[in-house]
Amino acid sequence: RGCVPSSAGHRRTPALTFNSFTFVLFFLVVLGLYHLSLPWRTRKCILLCSSYLFYAAWNPPFVGLLVVSTVVDWVAGKRIYAGSGTPRRAWLVLSLCTNLGILAYFKYSPFLLQSFAELAAGVGIVFEPATAGIVLPIGISFYTFQTLSYSIDIYRKRLSPATSFLDYALFVTFFPQLVAGPIVRASEFLPQCLQPKRADGCQ
C-alpha cells in the first residue's frame, strides 16, 4: 500500500512507511513528546503537526490537498448545521464536489483518458492522449471519504459540528490511520479528543 506509480512509470516509496526504521524513530519521538507533562491541547497540537509531517514526508505539496479537504468540510459542516433548505443542500454539494472532484482527478484521469481513446478507436478515430503524468497522493481515498462522512452525518442530523478545529483537523489527519485506514467516523473519534488519553487508550 505504500507505493504508487509516478509520472515516469516508476514506483515511489514514502519516506515513512510503517515497516521502515525511519518510521520507528519518528514514532518513538512522537510518543516521547506526547508523554511529556504538557497541557492536553499542546499534546494534540503535537499529534497534528506530527501527522502533517508524516504525510509531507512522502510528497510535501500534497499536504495542500489535505488542508483544502479539511477546511472545506469544516466550513461546510458549520453551514449545513446552521442552514436549512436549499442553502443547506448547496453546502453539502460543495463538499461532495470538492472532495470527489479532487479524488476523481488524481485517481481516475488516466483511466478515463485511456477509455476515451479506446472508444474513439472503436469508431475509427485515432486519439492518443498525452501522458497525464499524475501521481496519486497517498491516502487520498481514506481522508476524502473520512471528511465526506463528517459532512454527510451532519446533513443527516446524526452529528453536530466539532467545536474545536484542532480536534477536527486531528480527526482528518491522524497519522496512524491516514494512509492505511480504516475510515473512522467523527462520532467515534471526536469524543476521544475531549479528555487526555494515554497511548494505551486509557485516560
PDB file of C-alpha atoms in Angstrom:
ATOM      1  CA  ARG A   1       0.000   0.000   0.000  1.00  0.00           C
ATOM      2  CA  GLY A   2       2.985   2.269   0.417  1.00  0.00           C
ATOM      3  CA  CYS A   3       3.900   2.644  -3.274  1.00  0.00           C
ATOM      4  CA  VAL A   4       2.140   4.416  -6.123  1.00  0.00           C
ATOM      5  CA  PRO A   5       3.129   4.924  -9.752  1.00  0.00           C
ATOM      6  CA  SER A   6       4.988   8.120 -10.518  1.00  0.00           C
ATOM      7  CA  SER A   7       4.692  10.089 -13.730  1.00  0.00           C
ATOM      8  CA  ALA A   8       7.737   8.309 -15.099  1.00  0.00           C
ATOM      9  CA  GLY A   9       6.186   4.884 -14.586  1.00  0.00           C
ATOM     10  CA  HIS A  10       8.397   4.017 -11.629  1.00  0.00           C
ATOM     11  CA  ARG A  11       7.198   3.313  -8.107  1.00  0.00           C
ATOM     12  CA  ARG A  12       7.920   5.713  -5.342  1.00  0.00           C
ATOM     13  CA  THR A  13       8.031   4.647  -1.711  1.00  0.00           C
ATOM     14  CA  PRO A  14       7.008   7.059   1.046  1.00  0.00           C
ATOM     15  CA  ALA A  15       9.824   8.045   3.377  1.00  0.00           C
ATOM     16  CA  LEU A  16       7.870   6.961   6.446  1.00  0.00           C
ATOM     17  CA  THR A  17       6.371   3.578   5.642  1.00  0.00           C
ATOM     18  CA  PHE A  18       5.156   1.716   8.719  1.00  0.00           C
ATOM     19  CA  ASN A  19       7.783  -1.008   8.380  1.00  0.00           C
ATOM     20  CA  SER A  20      10.764   1.352   7.990  1.00  0.00           C
ATOM     21  CA  PHE A  21      13.426   2.169  10.567  1.00  0.00           C
ATOM     22  CA  THR A  22      12.779   5.873   9.946  1.00  0.00           C
ATOM     23  CA  PHE A  23       9.160   5.423  10.977  1.00  0.00           C
ATOM     24  CA  VAL A  24      10.186   3.635  14.171  1.00  0.00           C
ATOM     25  CA  LEU A  25      12.369   6.617  15.121  1.00  0.00           C
ATOM     26  CA  PHE A  26       9.616   9.042  14.148  1.00  0.00           C
ATOM     27  CA  PHE A  27       7.048   7.153  16.210  1.00  0.00           C
ATOM     28  CA  LEU A  28       9.308   6.981  19.275  1.00  0.00           C
ATOM     29  CA  VAL A  29       9.927  10.734  19.133  1.00  0.00           C
ATOM     30  CA  VAL A  30       6.199  11.462  18.799  1.00  0.00           C
ATOM     31  CA  LEU A  31       5.397   9.064  21.631  1.00  0.00           C
ATOM     32  CA  GLY A  32       8.047  10.683  23.840  1.00  0.00           C
ATOM     33  CA  LEU A  33       6.719  14.190  23.174  1.00  0.00           C
ATOM     34  CA  TYR A  34       3.154  13.033  23.752  1.00  0.00           C
ATOM     35  CA  HIS A  35       4.021  11.697  27.206  1.00  0.00           C
ATOM     36  CA  LEU A  36       5.603  14.941  28.391  1.00  0.00           C
ATOM     37  CA  SER A  37       3.768  16.800  31.156  1.00  0.00           C
ATOM     38  CA  LEU A  38       2.138  19.253  28.770  1.00  0.00           C
ATOM     39  CA  PRO A  39      -1.410  20.633  28.505  1.00  0.00           C
ATOM     40  CA  TRP A  40      -3.807  18.405  26.612  1.00  0.00           C
ATOM     41  CA  ARG A  41      -4.239  20.991  23.849  1.00  0.00           C
ATOM     42  CA  THR A  42      -0.460  21.149  23.361  1.00  0.00           C
ATOM     43  CA  ARG A  43      -0.244  17.379  23.102  1.00  0.00           C
ATOM     44  CA  LYS A  44      -2.987  17.373  20.466  1.00  0.00           C
ATOM     45  CA  CYS A  45      -1.041  20.031  18.555  1.00  0.00           C
ATOM     46  CA  ILE A  46       1.984  17.727  18.663  1.00  0.00           C
ATOM     47  CA  LEU A  47      -0.098  14.904  17.180  1.00  0.00           C
ATOM     48  CA  LEU A  48      -1.480  17.188  14.474  1.00  0.00           C
ATOM     49  CA  CYS A  49       1.933  18.552  13.481  1.00  0.00           C
ATOM     50  CA  SER A  50       3.351  15.022  13.521  1.00  0.00           C
ATOM     51  CA  SER A  51       0.546  13.864  11.244  1.00  0.00           C
ATOM     52  CA  TYR A  52       1.245  16.621   8.729  1.00  0.00           C
ATOM     53  CA  LEU A  53       4.955  15.832   8.891  1.00  0.00           C
ATOM     54  CA  PHE A  54       4.245  12.147   8.292  1.00  0.00           C
ATOM     55  CA  TYR A  55       2.167  12.969   5.204  1.00  0.00           C
ATOM     56  CA  ALA A  56       4.636  15.580   3.921  1.00  0.00           C
ATOM     57  CA  ALA A  57       7.487  13.070   4.123  1.00  0.00           C
ATOM     58  CA  TRP A  58       6.073  11.404   1.012  1.00  0.00           C
ATOM     59  CA  ASN A  59       5.338  14.491  -1.103  1.00  0.00           C
ATOM     60  CA  PRO A  60       5.132  17.905   0.638  1.00  0.00           C
ATOM     61  CA  PRO A  61       2.948  19.710  -1.954  1.00  0.00           C
ATOM     62  CA  PHE A  62       0.149  17.184  -1.443  1.00  0.00           C
ATOM     63  CA  VAL A  63      -0.289  18.468   2.103  1.00  0.00           C
ATOM     64  CA  GLY A  64      -2.171  21.317   0.422  1.00  0.00           C
ATOM     65  CA  LEU A  65      -4.840  18.888  -0.762  1.00  0.00           C
ATOM     66  CA  LEU A  66      -5.225  17.592   2.778  1.00  0.00           C
ATOM     67  CA  VAL A  67      -5.621  21.151   4.071  1.00  0.00           C
ATOM     68  CA  VAL A  68      -8.187  22.038   1.380  1.00  0.00           C
ATOM     69  CA  SER A  69     -10.281  18.971   2.151  1.00  0.00           C
ATOM     70  CA  THR A  70     -10.090  19.696   5.874  1.00  0.00           C
ATOM     71  CA  VAL A  71     -11.084  23.376   5.597  1.00  0.00           C
ATOM     72  CA  VAL A  72     -13.868  22.855   3.055  1.00  0.00           C
ATOM     73  CA  ASP A  73     -15.635  20.252   5.166  1.00  0.00           C
ATOM     74  CA  TRP A  74     -15.072  22.203   8.393  1.00  0.00           C
ATOM     75  CA  VAL A  75     -16.833  25.241   6.888  1.00  0.00           C
ATOM     76  CA  ALA A  76     -19.450  23.147   5.074  1.00  0.00           C
ATOM     77  CA  GLY A  77     -20.291  21.279   8.266  1.00  0.00           C
ATOM     78  CA  LYS A  78     -20.927  24.534  10.132  1.00  0.00           C
ATOM     79  CA  ARG A  79     -23.090  25.935   7.322  1.00  0.00           C
ATOM     80  CA  ILE A  80     -25.044  22.705   6.865  1.00  0.00           C
ATOM     81  CA  TYR A  81     -25.824  22.543  10.581  1.00  0.00           C
ATOM     82  CA  ALA A  82     -26.899  26.199  10.788  1.00  0.00           C
ATOM     83  CA  GLY A  83     -28.770  26.321   7.456  1.00  0.00           C
ATOM     84  CA  SER A  84     -31.969  24.896   6.059  1.00  0.00           C
ATOM     85  CA  GLY A  85     -33.469  24.077   2.708  1.00  0.00           C
ATOM     86  CA  THR A  86     -31.541  24.950  -0.451  1.00  0.00           C
ATOM     87  CA  PRO A  87     -28.509  26.620   1.222  1.00  0.00           C
ATOM     88  CA  ARG A  88     -28.045  23.536   3.377  1.00  0.00           C
ATOM     89  CA  ARG A  89     -28.069  21.257   0.340  1.00  0.00           C
ATOM     90  CA  ALA A  90     -25.782  23.638  -1.549  1.00  0.00           C
ATOM     91  CA  TRP A  91     -23.083  23.349   1.117  1.00  0.00           C
ATOM     92  CA  LEU A  92     -23.350  19.566   1.014  1.00  0.00           C
ATOM     93  CA  VAL A  93     -22.974  19.661  -2.782  1.00  0.00           C
ATOM     94  CA  LEU A  94     -19.897  21.886  -2.387  1.00  0.00           C
ATOM     95  CA  SER A  95     -18.374  19.331  -0.015  1.00  0.00           C
ATOM     96  CA  LEU A  96     -19.172  16.454  -2.376  1.00  0.00           C
ATOM     97  CA  CYS A  97     -17.912  18.220  -5.499  1.00  0.00           C
ATOM     98  CA  THR A  98     -14.683  19.416  -3.891  1.00  0.00           C
ATOM     99  CA  ASN A  99     -13.686  16.109  -2.364  1.00  0.00           C
ATOM    100  CA  LEU A 100     -14.882  13.776  -5.095  1.00  0.00           C
ATOM    101  CA  GLY A 101     -13.549  16.137  -7.761  1.00  0.00           C
ATOM    102  CA  ILE A 102     -10.051  16.010  -6.282  1.00  0.00           C
ATOM    103  CA  LEU A 103     -10.258  12.238  -5.875  1.00  0.00           C
ATOM    104  CA  ALA A 104     -11.531  11.712  -9.423  1.00  0.00           C
ATOM    105  CA  TYR A 105      -8.831  13.907 -10.946  1.00  0.00           C
ATOM    106  CA  PHE A 106      -5.948  12.126  -9.274  1.00  0.00           C
ATOM    107  CA  LYS A 107      -7.323   8.604  -9.253  1.00  0.00           C
ATOM    108  CA  TYR A 108      -9.348   8.249 -12.429  1.00  0.00           C
ATOM    109  CA  SER A 109      -7.986  10.742 -15.001  1.00  0.00           C
ATOM    110  CA  PRO A 110      -5.569   8.217 -16.636  1.00  0.00           C
ATOM    111  CA  PHE A 111      -8.314   5.571 -16.762  1.00  0.00           C
ATOM    112  CA  LEU A 112     -10.852   7.958 -18.305  1.00  0.00           C
ATOM    113  CA  LEU A 113      -8.377   9.172 -20.925  1.00  0.00           C
ATOM    114  CA  GLN A 114      -7.494   5.620 -21.907  1.00  0.00           C
ATOM    115  CA  SER A 115     -11.168   4.596 -22.038  1.00  0.00           C
ATOM    116  CA  PHE A 116     -11.949   7.552 -24.287  1.00  0.00           C
ATOM    117  CA  ALA A 117      -9.060   6.628 -26.593  1.00  0.00           C
ATOM    118  CA  GLU A 118     -10.367   3.050 -26.865  1.00  0.00           C
ATOM    119  CA  LEU A 119     -13.905   4.256 -27.627  1.00  0.00           C
ATOM    120  CA  ALA A 120     -12.561   6.610 -30.294  1.00  0.00           C
ATOM    121  CA  ALA A 121     -10.544   3.778 -31.829  1.00  0.00           C
ATOM    122  CA  GLY A 122     -13.703   1.674 -31.968  1.00  0.00           C
ATOM    123  CA  VAL A 123     -15.307   4.161 -34.378  1.00  0.00           C
ATOM    124  CA  GLY A 124     -12.158   4.629 -36.432  1.00  0.00           C
ATOM    125  CA  ILE A 125     -10.829   7.768 -34.772  1.00  0.00           C
ATOM    126  CA  VAL A 126      -7.179   7.737 -33.795  1.00  0.00           C
ATOM    127  CA  PHE A 127      -6.713   9.533 -30.497  1.00  0.00           C
ATOM    128  CA  GLU A 128      -3.522   9.311 -28.496  1.00  0.00           C
ATOM    129  CA  PRO A 129      -3.879  11.196 -25.207  1.00  0.00           C
ATOM    130  CA  ALA A 130      -0.813  12.894 -23.838  1.00  0.00           C
ATOM    131  CA  THR A 131       0.724  11.236 -20.807  1.00  0.00           C
ATOM    132  CA  ALA A 132      -1.095  12.666 -17.813  1.00  0.00           C
ATOM    133  CA  GLY A 133       1.894  12.405 -15.507  1.00  0.00           C
ATOM    134  CA  ILE A 134      -0.381  12.326 -12.461  1.00  0.00           C
ATOM    135  CA  VAL A 135       0.981  10.935  -9.205  1.00  0.00           C
ATOM    136  CA  LEU A 136      -1.686   9.549  -6.878  1.00  0.00           C
ATOM    137  CA  PRO A 137      -1.459  11.206  -3.438  1.00  0.00           C
ATOM    138  CA  ILE A 138      -1.065   8.521  -0.814  1.00  0.00           C
ATOM    139  CA  GLY A 139      -4.079   8.073   1.465  1.00  0.00           C
ATOM    140  CA  ILE A 140      -6.321  10.339  -0.615  1.00  0.00           C
ATOM    141  CA  SER A 141      -9.206   7.854  -0.637  1.00  0.00           C
ATOM    142  CA  PHE A 142      -9.140   7.483   3.141  1.00  0.00           C
ATOM    143  CA  TYR A 143      -9.148  11.148   4.093  1.00  0.00           C
ATOM    144  CA  THR A 144     -11.562  12.086   1.278  1.00  0.00           C
ATOM    145  CA  PHE A 145     -14.264   9.697   2.448  1.00  0.00           C
ATOM    146  CA  GLN A 146     -13.497  10.441   6.089  1.00  0.00           C
ATOM    147  CA  THR A 147     -14.129  14.172   5.683  1.00  0.00           C
ATOM    148  CA  LEU A 148     -17.155  13.463   3.490  1.00  0.00           C
ATOM    149  CA  SER A 149     -18.629  11.213   6.179  1.00  0.00           C
ATOM    150  CA  TYR A 150     -18.378  14.184   8.563  1.00  0.00           C
ATOM    151  CA  SER A 151     -20.388  16.493   6.271  1.00  0.00           C
ATOM    152  CA  ILE A 152     -22.911  13.804   5.381  1.00  0.00           C
ATOM    153  CA  ASP A 153     -23.501  12.827   9.027  1.00  0.00           C
ATOM    154  CA  ILE A 154     -24.163  16.482   9.874  1.00  0.00           C
ATOM    155  CA  TYR A 155     -26.541  16.788   6.910  1.00  0.00           C
ATOM    156  CA  ARG A 156     -28.427  13.696   8.097  1.00  0.00           C
ATOM    157  CA  LYS A 157     -28.524  15.196  11.618  1.00  0.00           C
ATOM    158  CA  ARG A 158     -26.586  12.288  13.080  1.00  0.00           C
ATOM    159  CA  LEU A 159     -23.759  14.566  14.232  1.00  0.00           C
ATOM    160  CA  SER A 160     -23.208  18.100  15.476  1.00  0.00           C
ATOM    161  CA  PRO A 161     -20.213  20.050  14.116  1.00  0.00           C
ATOM    162  CA  ALA A 162     -16.993  19.809  16.066  1.00  0.00           C
ATOM    163  CA  THR A 163     -16.472  22.747  18.410  1.00  0.00           C
ATOM    164  CA  SER A 164     -12.684  22.667  18.015  1.00  0.00           C
ATOM    165  CA  PHE A 165     -10.945  22.997  14.654  1.00  0.00           C
ATOM    166  CA  LEU A 166      -7.876  21.370  16.234  1.00  0.00           C
ATOM    167  CA  ASP A 167      -9.870  18.263  17.141  1.00  0.00           C
ATOM    168  CA  TYR A 168     -11.479  18.124  13.703  1.00  0.00           C
ATOM    169  CA  ALA A 169      -8.154  18.555  11.864  1.00  0.00           C
ATOM    170  CA  LEU A 170      -6.653  15.797  14.007  1.00  0.00           C
ATOM    171  CA  PHE A 171      -9.600  13.560  13.104  1.00  0.00           C
ATOM    172  CA  VAL A 172      -8.828  14.044   9.399  1.00  0.00           C
ATOM    173  CA  THR A 173      -5.037  13.753   9.568  1.00  0.00           C
ATOM    174  CA  PHE A 174      -4.293  11.339  12.451  1.00  0.00           C
ATOM    175  CA  PHE A 175      -1.230   9.584  11.039  1.00  0.00           C
ATOM    176  CA  PRO A 176      -1.670   6.000  12.380  1.00  0.00           C
ATOM    177  CA  GLN A 177      -4.706   5.575  10.115  1.00  0.00           C
ATOM    178  CA  LEU A 178      -4.215   8.303   7.489  1.00  0.00           C
ATOM    179  CA  VAL A 179      -2.724   6.114   4.757  1.00  0.00           C
ATOM    180  CA  ALA A 180      -3.788   2.641   5.846  1.00  0.00           C
ATOM    181  CA  GLY A 181      -7.286   3.118   7.246  1.00  0.00           C
ATOM    182  CA  PRO A 182      -9.729   2.110   8.367  1.00  0.00           C
ATOM    183  CA  ILE A 183     -12.083   5.033   7.754  1.00  0.00           C
ATOM    184  CA  VAL A 184     -13.196   6.342  11.149  1.00  0.00           C
ATOM    185  CA  ARG A 185     -16.394   8.314  11.708  1.00  0.00           C
ATOM    186  CA  ALA A 186     -16.204  11.632  13.502  1.00  0.00           C
ATOM    187  CA  SER A 187     -18.736  10.434  16.077  1.00  0.00           C
ATOM    188  CA  GLU A 188     -16.206   7.777  17.136  1.00  0.00           C
ATOM    189  CA  PHE A 189     -13.058   9.894  17.052  1.00  0.00           C
ATOM    190  CA  LEU A 190     -14.002  13.386  18.253  1.00  0.00           C
ATOM    191  CA  PRO A 191     -15.282  12.377  21.734  1.00  0.00           C
ATOM    192  CA  GLN A 192     -11.829  10.895  22.402  1.00  0.00           C
ATOM    193  CA  CYS A 193     -10.312  14.362  21.953  1.00  0.00           C
ATOM    194  CA  LEU A 194     -12.200  15.856  24.876  1.00  0.00           C
ATOM    195  CA  GLN A 195     -10.120  14.336  27.666  1.00  0.00           C
ATOM    196  CA  PRO A 196      -6.401  13.478  27.879  1.00  0.00           C
ATOM    197  CA  LYS A 197      -5.563   9.992  26.680  1.00  0.00           C
ATOM    198  CA  ARG A 198      -2.593   7.733  27.276  1.00  0.00           C
ATOM    199  CA  ALA A 199      -1.010   5.876  24.372  1.00  0.00           C
ATOM    200  CA  ASP A 200      -2.700   2.659  25.501  1.00  0.00           C
ATOM    201  CA  GLY A 201      -6.105   4.301  25.067  1.00  0.00           C
ATOM    202  CA  CYS A 202      -6.744   4.873  28.775  1.00  0.00           C
ATOM    203  CA  GLN A 203      -7.375   8.256  30.346  1.00  0.00           C
TER     204      GLN A 203
END
